[in-house]
Amino acid sequence: MSRDEIIHDGVSIKIYGTDEEDKVIVRFTDDITAYYKIKKAVIKDKGLYCNCISSMICRALEKGGVPTYFIRQLSDTEQLCYRADVIPMEVIVRNVIAGSLAQRLGLQEGTVPESPIYDLCYKSEPLCDPIINDYHAIALGLVTREELDVIYDLTHKVNDILRPLFAGIGITLVDFKIEFGRLADGRLVVADEITPDNARFWDMETGMRLDKDRFRHDNGQVGPAYKTVYERLKTVADVQ
Ligand code: 5GP
């Protein structure tokens, strides 16, 4: 599989075309940013941890019946995926109150809501990814009502698969962000990585943050925290 032109030059992932029209190579980097790229750093081996974590999670999702763009892991830092037309909308699932929701609603971090909370955000860097609702998503032409129903259904499934998976390795899945894309045949798939860069993972025993919040809040030990998630996931048979 040869690597062609770059088609997405992100901070933590770069996406390249290949000699097969419907496939891309996703490469994970060691770069990390926060607060709309104001804060930047390089975390040794973050690309490897995130690529492996994301690959293991996609395998678990596929086994659980959630279609993703992931095909297979190619190397320590690269994976082969289907080319998807990514919808500029983030779907955030919150099992525990943290981050921006704690601030927005004046709630205590760590509060467990009656049921998971779902947020939609319009992906726009200049607008800082504003929160939208179903009506905005449809009126803006991002998705149809039918597609949104499928997206919510798949997102519920993702949460139902990942919560127990992480609980089994002593980690609370606090929240995560995913994006969806359309394949060439129009099918909707999860077209995003799920890693400590876009999810919150808390150690169930100690409460230690095992995700990007360590970087956001200058807690240090960012690489070791990502490595912990990677090492624990590796012990789960279902994700191999
Ligand atoms: P919050 O709303 O607290 O900022 O984020 C909720 C969850 O979604 C966190 O796990 C956070 O990492 C993830 N998230 C929200 N927006 C983004 C984004 O633009 N990029 C990434 N990578 N993750 C995001």
Coordinates of C-alpha atoms and ligand atoms in Angstrom, one line a residue:
M1 CA 0.0 0.0 0.0
S2 CA 1.8 3.2 -1.1
R3 CA 1.2 6.5 0.6
D4 CA 0.1 9.4 -1.6
E5 CA -0.7 13.1 -1.0
I6 CA -1.7 14.3 2.4
I7 CA -5.5 15.0 2.6
H8 CA -5.8 16.0 6.2
D9 CA -3.0 17.8 8.1
G10 CA -4.2 17.7 11.7
V11 CA -2.1 18.1 14.9
S12 CA -2.4 14.5 16.2
I13 CA -3.4 12.8 13.0
K14 CA -2.3 13.1 9.4
I15 CA -4.4 11.4 6.7
Y16 CA -2.9 10.3 3.4
G17 CA -4.4 9.1 0.2
T18 CA -3.3 5.7 -1.2
D19 CA -3.2 3.9 -4.5
E20 CA -6.6 2.6 -3.7
E21 CA -9.3 5.3 -4.1
D22 CA -11.4 4.1 -1.2
K23 CA -8.7 3.8 1.4
V24 CA -6.5 6.2 3.4
I25 CA -3.6 5.8 5.8
V26 CA -4.1 7.5 9.1
R27 CA -0.8 8.4 10.9
F28 CA -0.8 9.3 14.6
T29 CA 1.8 11.9 15.7
D30 CA 3.4 12.7 19.1
D31 CA 2.1 16.3 18.9
I32 CA -0.5 17.5 21.4
T33 CA -2.3 20.8 21.6
A34 CA -5.0 22.3 23.8
Y35 CA -7.1 25.5 24.1
Y36 CA -7.4 25.8 20.3
K37 CA -3.7 25.2 19.7
I38 CA -2.5 27.9 22.1
K39 CA -0.8 25.3 24.2
K40 CA 1.5 22.8 22.3
A41 CA 3.9 20.0 23.2
V42 CA 5.4 16.8 22.0
I43 CA 4.7 13.6 24.0
K44 CA 7.1 10.8 23.3
D45 CA 5.3 7.7 21.9
K46 CA 1.8 9.3 22.1
G47 CA 1.3 8.4 18.4
L48 CA 2.0 4.8 19.1
Y49 CA -0.2 4.6 22.2
C50 CA -3.1 6.4 20.4
N51 CA -2.8 4.3 17.3
C52 CA -2.9 1.1 19.3
I53 CA -5.7 2.3 21.6
S54 CA -7.8 3.5 18.7
S55 CA -7.2 0.2 16.8
M56 CA -8.2 -1.9 19.8
I57 CA -11.3 0.2 20.3
C58 CA -12.4 0.0 16.7
R59 CA -12.0 -3.8 16.7
A60 CA -14.2 -3.9 19.8
L61 CA -16.8 -1.7 18.1
E62 CA -16.8 -3.7 14.9
K63 CA -17.3 -6.9 17.0
G64 CA -20.2 -5.2 18.8
G65 CA -21.8 -4.3 15.4
V66 CA -20.8 -0.7 15.1
P67 CA -19.4 0.1 11.7
T68 CA -16.2 2.2 11.7
Y69 CA -13.8 3.4 9.0
F70 CA -11.0 1.3 10.5
I71 CA -9.6 -1.6 8.4
R72 CA -6.4 -2.7 10.1
Q73 CA -3.3 -1.5 11.9
L74 CA -0.3 -1.1 9.6
S75 CA 2.5 -0.2 12.0
D76 CA 3.2 1.3 15.4
T77 CA 1.8 4.7 14.3
E78 CA -0.3 4.0 11.2
Q79 CA -3.6 2.4 10.4
L80 CA -5.5 1.7 7.1
C81 CA -9.0 3.1 7.0
Y82 CA -11.8 3.6 4.5
R83 CA -12.0 7.0 3.0
A84 CA -15.0 8.7 4.5
D85 CA -16.7 12.0 3.9
V86 CA -16.6 13.3 7.5
I87 CA -19.6 15.2 8.7
P88 CA -18.4 18.4 10.4
M89 CA -20.3 17.6 13.6
E90 CA -18.9 16.3 16.9
V91 CA -21.1 14.0 19.0
I92 CA -20.1 14.1 22.7
V93 CA -21.3 11.5 25.2
R94 CA -21.0 12.3 28.9
N95 CA -21.4 9.5 31.5
V96 CA -19.9 11.7 34.2
I97 CA -20.0 15.4 34.5
A98 CA -16.6 17.0 33.6
G99 CA -14.9 19.6 31.6
S100 CA -17.0 22.2 29.7
L101 CA -20.3 20.8 30.9
A102 CA -19.3 21.2 34.6
Q103 CA -18.5 24.8 33.8
R104 CA -21.5 25.5 31.6
L105 CA -24.1 24.2 34.1
G106 CA -22.2 24.9 37.3
L107 CA -22.1 21.3 38.2
Q108 CA -19.5 19.4 40.4
E109 CA -17.0 17.4 38.3
G110 CA -17.6 13.7 39.0
T111 CA -21.4 14.0 39.4
V112 CA -23.1 11.1 37.7
P113 CA -26.2 12.2 35.7
E114 CA -29.4 10.1 35.7
S115 CA -28.6 9.0 32.2
P116 CA -25.8 9.8 29.7
I117 CA -25.9 13.3 28.2
Y118 CA -25.4 13.8 24.5
D119 CA -24.1 17.1 23.0
L120 CA -23.7 18.0 19.3
C121 CA -21.1 20.6 18.3
Y122 CA -20.7 22.2 14.9
K123 CA -17.1 21.6 13.9
S124 CA -15.7 25.0 13.1
E125 CA -12.3 26.2 14.3
P126 CA -13.1 30.0 13.8
L127 CA -16.3 29.5 15.9
C128 CA -14.6 27.3 18.5
D129 CA -17.0 24.3 17.8
P130 CA -20.2 25.8 19.1
I131 CA -22.9 23.5 20.6
I132 CA -25.9 22.9 18.4
N133 CA -29.0 20.8 18.6
D134 CA -30.8 18.4 16.3
Y135 CA -32.7 21.3 14.6
H136 CA -29.4 23.2 13.8
A137 CA -27.8 20.0 12.5
I138 CA -30.6 19.4 10.1
A139 CA -31.2 23.0 9.1
L140 CA -27.5 23.6 8.4
G141 CA -27.7 20.6 6.1
L142 CA -25.1 18.6 8.1
V143 CA -27.3 15.5 8.3
T144 CA -30.9 14.4 7.5
R145 CA -33.3 13.4 10.3
E146 CA -32.8 9.8 9.3
E147 CA -29.0 10.1 9.4
L148 CA -29.2 11.7 12.8
D149 CA -31.4 8.9 14.1
V150 CA -28.7 6.4 12.9
I151 CA -26.0 8.5 14.4
Y152 CA -27.7 8.6 17.9
D153 CA -28.4 4.8 17.6
L154 CA -24.7 4.1 16.8
T155 CA -23.5 6.5 19.5
H156 CA -25.6 4.7 22.1
K157 CA -24.1 1.4 21.0
V158 CA -20.6 2.8 21.1
N159 CA -21.2 3.9 24.7
D160 CA -22.8 0.5 25.6
I161 CA -19.8 -1.3 24.3
L162 CA -17.0 0.9 25.7
R163 CA -18.3 1.6 29.2
P164 CA -18.2 -2.1 30.3
L165 CA -15.0 -2.6 28.3
F166 CA -13.2 0.1 30.3
A167 CA -14.9 -0.8 33.6
G168 CA -13.3 -4.2 33.1
I169 CA -9.8 -2.7 33.2
G170 CA -10.6 -0.4 36.1
I171 CA -11.3 2.8 34.1
T172 CA -14.4 5.0 34.1
L173 CA -15.3 6.2 30.7
V174 CA -16.2 9.7 31.7
D175 CA -16.9 11.2 28.3
F176 CA -15.8 11.0 24.7
K177 CA -16.2 12.8 21.4
I178 CA -16.8 11.0 18.0
E179 CA -17.4 12.0 14.5
F180 CA -19.2 10.2 11.7
G181 CA -18.6 10.0 8.0
R182 CA -20.2 8.6 4.9
L183 CA -18.5 5.9 2.9
A184 CA -18.6 6.0 -0.9
D185 CA -21.9 3.9 -0.8
G186 CA -23.5 6.4 1.6
R187 CA -23.2 4.2 4.7
L188 CA -22.6 6.0 8.0
V189 CA -19.6 4.9 10.0
V190 CA -17.6 6.1 13.0
A191 CA -14.8 8.0 11.2
D192 CA -12.7 9.0 14.2
E193 CA -10.2 7.7 16.6
I194 CA -11.2 7.2 20.3
T195 CA -8.1 7.9 22.4
P196 CA -7.1 9.8 25.6
D197 CA -6.9 12.8 23.3
N198 CA -10.7 13.0 22.8
A199 CA -12.0 11.0 25.8
R200 CA -11.8 11.3 29.5
F201 CA -10.6 8.2 31.4
W202 CA -10.4 8.1 35.2
D203 CA -8.8 5.3 37.1
M204 CA -11.6 3.8 39.2
E205 CA -9.5 3.2 42.3
T206 CA -7.4 6.3 42.5
G207 CA -9.4 8.8 40.4
M208 CA -6.2 9.5 38.5
R209 CA -6.8 11.2 35.1
L210 CA -5.5 9.0 32.3
D211 CA -6.1 11.4 29.4
K212 CA -5.4 14.8 27.9
D213 CA -6.7 16.7 30.9
R214 CA -3.2 16.0 32.4
F215 CA -1.8 18.1 29.6
R216 CA -4.6 20.8 29.8
H217 CA -4.0 21.2 33.5
D218 CA -0.2 20.8 33.7
N219 CA -0.5 17.6 35.8
G220 CA 2.6 16.0 34.1
Q221 CA 2.9 12.3 33.4
V222 CA 0.9 12.6 30.1
G223 CA 2.8 9.9 28.3
P224 CA 2.7 7.4 31.2
A225 CA -1.1 8.0 31.6
Y226 CA -1.7 7.2 27.9
K227 CA 0.6 4.2 28.3
T228 CA -1.5 2.9 31.2
V229 CA -4.7 3.0 29.0
Y230 CA -2.8 1.2 26.2
E231 CA -1.3 -1.5 28.6
R232 CA -4.6 -2.2 30.3
L233 CA -6.5 -2.5 27.0
K234 CA -3.9 -4.9 25.7
T235 CA -5.0 -7.4 28.4
V236 CA -8.5 -7.5 27.0
A237 CA -9.0 -10.5 24.6
D238 CA -12.0 -8.8 22.8
V239 CA -9.9 -6.0 21.3
Q240 CA -7.1 -8.1 19.7
Ligands
5GP1 P1 -15.5 19.1 26.8 O1 -16.8 19.5 26.3 O2 -15.5 18.9 28.3 O3 -14.4 20.1 26.4 O4 -15.1 17.8 26.1 C1 -15.9 16.6 26.3 C2 -15.1 15.4 25.7 O5 -15.0 15.5 24.3 C3 -13.6 15.4 26.2 O6 -13.3 14.0 26.4 C4 -12.9 16.0 25.1 O7 -11.5 15.5 25.0 C5 -13.7 15.7 23.9 N1 -13.7 16.8 22.9 C6 -14.5 17.8 22.8 N2 -14.2 18.6 21.8 C7 -13.2 18.1 21.2 C8 -12.4 18.5 20.0 O8 -12.6 19.5 19.4 N3 -11.3 17.7 19.8 C9 -11.0 16.5 20.5 N4 -9.9 15.8 20.1 N5 -11.8 16.2 21.5 C10 -12.8 16.9 21.9

